[in-house]
Coordinates of C-alpha atoms and ligand atoms in Angstrom, one line a residue:
M1 CA 19.7 -2.0 112.1
N2 CA 17.2 -4.2 110.1
V3 CA 16.3 -2.7 106.5
A4 CA 13.3 -3.9 104.2
M5 CA 14.0 -2.6 100.9
I6 CA 11.2 -2.4 98.6
G7 CA 12.0 -2.7 95.2
G8 CA 14.8 -4.8 93.4
G9 CA 15.7 -2.9 90.4
F10 CA 18.5 -0.6 89.4
M11 CA 18.2 1.5 92.7
G12 CA 18.1 -1.4 94.8
K13 CA 21.1 -2.8 93.3
A14 CA 22.9 0.7 94.4
H15 CA 21.3 0.4 97.6
A16 CA 21.8 -3.1 98.5
M17 CA 25.8 -2.5 97.5
A18 CA 26.1 0.3 99.8
Y19 CA 24.7 -1.5 103.2
A20 CA 27.4 -4.1 102.6
A21 CA 30.0 -1.8 101.7
M22 CA 29.2 0.8 104.0
P23 CA 31.1 -0.8 106.8
M24 CA 34.0 -1.4 105.3
F25 CA 34.5 2.1 103.8
F26 CA 33.3 3.9 107.2
W27 CA 34.7 2.0 110.2
P28 CA 33.7 2.2 112.8
A29 CA 30.4 1.8 111.0
P30 CA 27.7 4.2 113.4
A31 CA 25.1 1.3 112.8
I32 CA 25.8 -2.4 110.6
P33 CA 22.7 -2.3 108.2
V34 CA 21.7 -5.8 108.3
R35 CA 20.0 -7.0 104.8
K36 CA 17.0 -8.4 106.2
V37 CA 13.7 -8.2 103.8
V38 CA 13.9 -7.2 100.2
V39 CA 10.4 -7.1 98.4
D40 CA 9.3 -7.2 94.8
I41 CA 6.4 -7.0 92.5
T42 CA 5.8 -10.7 92.7
Q43 CA 7.4 -14.0 95.1
E44 CA 9.9 -15.0 92.0
A45 CA 11.2 -11.2 91.7
A46 CA 11.8 -11.1 95.0
D47 CA 13.8 -14.2 95.7
D48 CA 15.7 -13.7 92.7
A49 CA 16.5 -10.1 94.7
R50 CA 17.3 -12.1 97.8
V51 CA 19.7 -14.3 96.5
R52 CA 21.7 -11.5 94.6
F53 CA 21.6 -8.7 96.8
G54 CA 22.1 -10.6 99.9
F55 CA 18.8 -10.3 101.4
E56 CA 17.7 -12.5 104.6
E57 CA 14.2 -12.6 103.5
S58 CA 11.9 -11.5 100.8
S59 CA 8.4 -10.8 99.8
A60 CA 5.8 -10.0 97.7
D61 CA 3.9 -7.7 100.1
W62 CA 5.6 -4.9 101.1
R63 CA 2.7 -3.5 103.8
S64 CA 3.3 -6.7 105.8
V65 CA 7.1 -5.7 105.8
V66 CA 6.9 -2.1 107.1
E67 CA 4.6 -3.1 110.0
R68 CA 6.9 -5.9 110.8
D69 CA 8.5 -5.3 114.8
D70 CA 12.2 -6.2 113.9
I71 CA 12.4 -3.7 110.7
D72 CA 14.4 -0.6 111.4
V73 CA 14.6 1.0 108.6
V74 CA 12.3 1.4 105.4
D75 CA 14.1 1.7 102.1
I76 CA 12.0 2.7 99.1
V77 CA 13.3 2.0 96.1
T78 CA 10.2 1.9 93.5
P79 CA 8.8 3.5 91.0
N80 CA 7.2 7.4 92.3
D81 CA 4.0 6.5 92.2
S82 CA 4.2 4.5 95.0
H83 CA 6.7 6.4 97.5
A84 CA 3.6 8.3 99.1
E85 CA 1.8 5.4 100.1
I86 CA 4.8 3.0 101.2
A87 CA 6.3 6.4 102.9
I88 CA 3.2 7.0 105.2
A89 CA 2.5 3.5 106.0
A90 CA 6.2 2.9 107.1
A91 CA 6.2 6.3 109.0
K92 CA 3.0 5.1 110.6
A93 CA 5.0 2.3 111.9
G94 CA 7.8 3.8 113.1
K95 CA 10.4 3.4 111.4
H96 CA 13.0 5.4 109.9
I97 CA 13.2 5.8 106.1
I98 CA 15.1 6.2 102.7
C99 CA 13.2 7.0 99.6
E100 CA 14.6 7.6 96.4
K101 CA 14.0 10.3 94.4
P102 CA 12.1 12.9 93.6
L103 CA 10.0 11.9 96.8
A104 CA 7.0 12.2 95.0
R105 CA 5.4 13.2 91.7
T106 CA 4.5 16.3 93.0
G107 CA 4.6 18.5 95.6
E108 CA 0.9 18.1 96.7
E109 CA 1.8 14.4 96.8
A110 CA 4.7 14.5 98.8
K111 CA 3.4 17.3 101.6
P112 CA 1.7 14.2 103.9
M113 CA 4.8 12.4 103.2
L114 CA 6.4 15.2 105.4
D115 CA 3.5 15.3 107.7
A116 CA 3.9 11.6 108.8
V117 CA 7.5 11.4 109.7
R118 CA 6.9 14.8 111.5
E119 CA 4.6 13.7 113.4
A120 CA 5.9 9.9 113.4
G121 CA 9.2 11.2 114.6
V122 CA 11.3 9.3 113.1
I123 CA 14.5 9.7 110.9
H124 CA 14.0 10.5 107.1
M125 CA 16.3 11.5 103.9
V126 CA 15.6 11.4 100.2
A127 CA 18.2 10.3 98.0
F128 CA 19.8 12.3 96.1
N129 CA 22.9 10.8 96.0
Y130 CA 25.0 13.4 94.2
R131 CA 25.8 16.2 96.5
R132 CA 28.0 13.2 98.3
T133 CA 30.3 13.2 95.7
P134 CA 33.5 14.5 97.7
A135 CA 34.2 17.3 94.8
V136 CA 30.5 18.5 95.2
A137 CA 30.9 18.6 99.2
L138 CA 34.0 20.5 98.7
A139 CA 32.4 22.7 96.8
R140 CA 30.1 23.2 99.7
K141 CA 32.7 23.6 102.1
F142 CA 34.7 26.6 100.1
I143 CA 31.7 28.2 99.8
D144 CA 30.2 27.9 103.7
E145 CA 34.3 29.3 104.1
G146 CA 33.8 32.2 102.4
R147 CA 36.6 31.0 99.6
I148 CA 34.8 32.3 96.7
G149 CA 32.3 35.1 98.3
D150 CA 28.9 35.5 97.9
I151 CA 27.0 33.6 95.4
V152 CA 25.8 35.8 92.2
N153 CA 25.3 32.8 89.9
F154 CA 24.7 29.4 89.1
R155 CA 24.5 27.4 86.0
G156 CA 23.7 23.7 86.3
T157 CA 23.3 21.1 83.9
Y158 CA 22.0 17.3 84.0
L159 CA 22.3 15.9 80.3
Q160 CA 21.6 12.2 79.0
D161 CA 21.4 10.3 76.2
W162 CA 19.5 6.8 77.0
S163 CA 16.2 7.8 75.4
A164 CA 17.1 10.0 72.7
D165 CA 16.4 6.9 69.9
P166 CA 12.5 7.5 69.4
D167 CA 12.2 3.8 69.5
S168 CA 13.8 3.2 73.2
P169 CA 10.7 1.9 75.1
L170 CA 8.0 3.5 76.9
S171 CA 9.2 3.0 80.3
W172 CA 7.4 4.0 83.8
R173 CA 9.7 7.5 83.3
F174 CA 7.8 8.7 80.0
Q175 CA 4.3 8.4 81.8
K176 CA 3.1 11.1 83.8
N177 CA 1.0 9.0 86.1
V178 CA 3.6 6.5 87.2
A179 CA 6.3 9.2 87.1
G180 CA 4.9 12.9 88.1
S181 CA 6.9 14.3 85.1
G182 CA 9.7 13.5 82.6
A183 CA 13.3 15.3 83.0
V184 CA 12.2 17.5 84.9
G185 CA 11.4 15.5 88.0
D186 CA 14.1 12.3 86.9
I187 CA 17.2 14.5 86.7
G188 CA 16.4 18.0 86.9
T189 CA 15.5 17.7 90.7
H190 CA 19.2 16.6 91.0
V191 CA 20.0 19.9 89.8
L192 CA 17.9 21.6 92.1
D193 CA 19.1 19.7 94.8
F194 CA 22.8 21.1 94.1
A195 CA 21.4 24.8 93.5
R196 CA 19.6 24.5 96.7
Y197 CA 22.5 23.1 97.9
L198 CA 25.2 25.2 97.1
A199 CA 23.2 29.0 95.8
G200 CA 20.6 28.3 99.0
E201 CA 16.8 28.6 98.7
I202 CA 15.1 29.1 95.2
T203 CA 12.1 31.5 94.7
G204 CA 11.0 31.9 91.3
V205 CA 11.4 29.6 88.3
Y206 CA 10.8 30.7 84.7
A207 CA 11.0 27.3 82.3
V208 CA 10.6 26.2 78.6
N209 CA 9.5 22.5 78.3
R210 CA 9.5 20.3 75.6
T211 CA 8.2 16.7 74.4
L212 CA 10.6 16.1 71.6
I213 CA 9.7 12.5 71.3
P214 CA 5.9 12.3 71.9
S215 CA 5.6 8.6 71.4
R216 CA 7.8 5.6 72.0
P217 CA 7.2 1.8 71.6
V218 CA 5.6 0.1 74.5
A219 CA 7.9 -1.1 76.8
S220 CA 7.2 -5.3 77.7
G221 CA 7.5 -6.3 82.1
H222 CA 7.8 -4.1 84.8
L223 CA 11.3 -3.8 84.6
D224 CA 13.4 -0.6 84.8
K225 CA 15.8 -1.2 81.8
L226 CA 16.2 2.7 81.0
G227 CA 17.0 3.6 76.9
A228 CA 16.8 -1.2 76.7
G229 CA 14.6 -3.8 76.0
G230 CA 11.5 -1.9 74.2
G231 CA 9.8 -3.9 71.2
G232 CA 12.0 -1.8 68.8
A233 CA 10.8 -0.2 65.6
G234 CA 7.9 -2.2 64.4
A235 CA 6.3 -2.1 67.9
E236 CA 3.2 -0.7 69.3
R237 CA 3.6 2.7 70.4
G238 CA 2.6 4.3 73.8
A239 CA 2.2 8.4 74.1
V240 CA 4.9 9.9 76.1
D241 CA 3.0 12.5 78.9
V242 CA 5.6 13.9 80.1
D243 CA 8.2 16.5 79.1
D244 CA 11.7 15.3 77.7
E245 CA 13.8 18.6 78.3
T246 CA 13.9 21.7 79.9
I247 CA 15.9 24.9 80.2
T248 CA 15.2 26.8 83.0
L249 CA 16.0 30.4 84.8
L250 CA 16.3 30.1 88.3
R251 CA 16.0 33.4 90.9
F252 CA 17.7 32.7 94.5
A253 CA 16.8 34.4 97.7
N254 CA 20.0 35.8 98.4
G255 CA 19.7 38.0 94.8
A256 CA 21.8 35.0 93.2
M257 CA 20.3 34.2 89.4
G258 CA 20.7 30.7 87.5
S259 CA 20.0 28.5 85.1
L260 CA 19.6 24.7 84.6
E261 CA 18.9 22.6 81.8
A262 CA 18.2 18.7 81.8
S263 CA 17.6 16.3 78.9
R264 CA 17.8 12.4 78.3
N265 CA 17.8 12.8 74.8
A266 CA 21.7 14.7 74.8
Y267 CA 23.4 12.5 72.3
G268 CA 26.8 12.3 73.6
R269 CA 26.3 13.2 77.0
N270 CA 26.3 10.4 79.6
N271 CA 25.6 11.4 83.3
Y272 CA 26.8 14.9 82.3
L273 CA 25.8 16.6 85.5
T274 CA 27.5 19.8 86.3
F275 CA 27.4 23.1 88.2
E276 CA 29.6 26.3 87.4
V277 CA 28.8 28.9 90.8
H278 CA 30.5 32.5 90.5
G279 CA 31.1 34.0 93.7
T280 CA 32.3 37.7 94.5
K281 CA 35.4 36.3 95.0
G282 CA 35.9 33.1 93.1
S283 CA 34.5 30.6 90.9
L284 CA 33.6 26.4 91.1
V285 CA 33.3 24.2 88.4
F286 CA 32.5 20.6 88.4
N287 CA 31.2 17.8 86.0
Y288 CA 29.9 14.6 87.7
E289 CA 31.4 12.4 84.8
R290 CA 34.9 14.0 85.7
R291 CA 33.9 13.4 89.3
D292 CA 37.2 12.9 91.2
E293 CA 37.8 16.8 90.2
L294 CA 36.8 20.1 91.3
Q295 CA 38.1 23.3 88.9
V296 CA 38.6 26.4 91.6
M297 CA 39.5 30.0 90.5
F298 CA 40.5 32.4 93.5
A299 CA 40.1 35.7 92.6
D300 CA 42.6 36.5 95.4
D301 CA 45.4 34.4 94.0
P302 CA 48.3 36.5 91.9
A303 CA 47.3 38.1 88.9
D304 CA 50.1 36.0 87.2
A305 CA 49.1 32.6 88.5
R306 CA 44.8 33.4 88.0
G307 CA 43.0 31.1 86.1
F308 CA 41.4 27.3 87.2
R309 CA 43.1 24.8 88.4
T310 CA 41.8 21.4 89.3
I311 CA 41.9 19.5 92.7
Y312 CA 41.8 16.2 92.8
T313 CA 39.3 15.2 95.9
G314 CA 41.0 12.1 98.5
A315 CA 41.7 11.6 102.5
A316 CA 42.3 15.5 102.6
H317 CA 39.0 16.0 101.6
P318 CA 35.0 15.6 102.6
Y319 CA 34.1 11.5 103.6
G320 CA 38.1 11.3 102.7
E321 CA 38.3 9.5 106.3
G322 CA 36.4 6.5 104.9
L323 CA 37.2 6.4 101.4
W324 CA 40.0 5.4 99.2
P325 CA 43.3 7.0 100.7
I326 CA 45.0 8.6 97.3
P327 CA 43.3 10.8 95.1
A328 CA 42.0 10.2 91.9
L329 CA 41.6 6.3 92.7
G330 CA 38.1 7.0 91.5
I331 CA 35.0 7.6 93.1
G332 CA 31.9 6.4 91.7
Y333 CA 28.2 6.0 91.3
G334 CA 28.5 3.1 94.1
E335 CA 30.7 5.5 96.5
T336 CA 27.9 8.2 96.5
K337 CA 25.5 6.0 97.5
I338 CA 28.0 4.2 100.1
V339 CA 28.4 7.7 101.7
E340 CA 24.6 8.5 101.6
C341 CA 24.0 4.8 103.4
Y342 CA 27.0 6.3 106.2
D343 CA 25.0 9.4 106.5
L344 CA 21.7 7.6 106.9
F345 CA 22.8 5.6 109.8
K346 CA 24.6 8.5 111.2
A347 CA 22.1 10.3 111.4
I348 CA 19.7 7.8 113.0
A349 CA 22.5 6.8 115.5
E350 CA 23.0 10.4 116.8
N351 CA 19.1 10.9 116.4
T352 CA 18.8 14.2 114.3
Q353 CA 17.7 15.1 110.5
P354 CA 19.8 14.2 108.2
S355 CA 20.2 16.7 104.7
P356 CA 18.7 16.2 102.3
N357 CA 15.3 15.0 104.2
F358 CA 11.7 15.2 103.4
E359 CA 11.5 18.9 103.8
D360 CA 13.9 19.3 101.2
G361 CA 12.2 16.3 99.0
Y362 CA 8.8 18.8 99.3
R363 CA 10.3 21.9 98.4
I364 CA 12.3 20.3 95.8
S365 CA 8.6 18.7 94.2
Q366 CA 7.6 22.0 94.6
I367 CA 9.7 23.4 92.7
A368 CA 9.5 20.8 90.0
D369 CA 5.7 21.6 90.0
A370 CA 6.3 25.6 89.5
M371 CA 9.1 24.6 86.5
I372 CA 6.3 22.3 85.0
R373 CA 3.5 25.1 85.5
S374 CA 5.8 27.9 84.1
G375 CA 6.3 26.3 81.0
E376 CA 2.6 25.9 79.9
S377 CA 2.2 29.5 81.0
G378 CA 4.9 30.9 79.5
S379 CA 5.5 33.1 82.8
W380 CA 7.4 33.2 86.2
V381 CA 6.3 31.1 88.8
E382 CA 7.2 32.2 92.7
I383 CA 7.5 29.8 94.7
Ligands
LIG1 C1 17.5 7.8 84.8 O1 17.3 9.2 83.9 C2 18.5 7.8 86.1 O2 18.3 6.9 86.6 C3 17.9 8.8 87.3 O3 16.5 8.5 87.4 C4 19.1 9.0 88.1 O4 18.5 10.0 89.6 C5 20.1 9.2 87.9 O5 21.1 9.4 89.2 C6 20.5 8.4 87.2 O6 19.8 8.2 85.8

């Protein structure tokens, strides 16, 4: 199946690698992704991405590319402000779509995207890849099997430090008109995906948000270099108009309660995406920085052997049939994207909607909006 990838940056690298590697891991593959066309903002950048990421063609015009008859799948790996326009055009052209997270800048912007894919009857996916980590999928399996009973509490964090330096650049991720929100939309939404995946639907939020660093050096060029590439301390500074961090309380439809913390300014935390889920019969703990491991505690273990133990994921666990045969050989960011790619093409081949899809993306955008509103009003917001 021919893929048009719109965007050749950091996420483009991850997705291109997954298209190449997916059949090497999951064989027979549900379909072979063909890296047909890559699009970037200039022809020069697109040519560079074509050579680097192994695409057959390059273009600087996404509109004509998404309409091509020979394109089956449109992959949106651009900054958040262009997701809606590209997705709606791709849906109208009858293409299956994978879109990077968050689906859109706001729930209001995400809704017409959901309407468009529903109307077109295409397969759609939003790229919350971390639930594809085998240990996370294993946690879900244990929950589905009732191994920890009814869920009573979910605690999730996503802490990074790539923007902790006040002189790191004002990338698009700090501009509301491009990103929609800050830590809430960029990384808090990954925790929301975990929360919904493991503990069920979220019905209310109470958030405390703040912007810790109100201005940053203006970034040059269009590249998303995260913490690097700014003009440094002496450079012209621009205003940050999004949140830097959030602490949010969560209420779930099933009566569980929970919390979410997100910050990109937490020195020493790199990709500290964690959850702890407590049930009436046990607990599960995960930390992406140790992503081969799931900590489990089952309350029905003998009293003298109770406590957390560590399961290293491998062939016996979710996606084990395709990934590495020995536990602890090492799951990486790339593997989560390979599994995501596998699930997308499997869904296309079987004509079923994968999860998370645009419906989940829309719901998560609504919850993120509620977190921002709650932070402004200082009160609970029902969703
Ligand atoms: C930056 O915070 C970022 O690149 C996020 O946008 C990604 O979704 C996350 O997985 C890694 O960090």
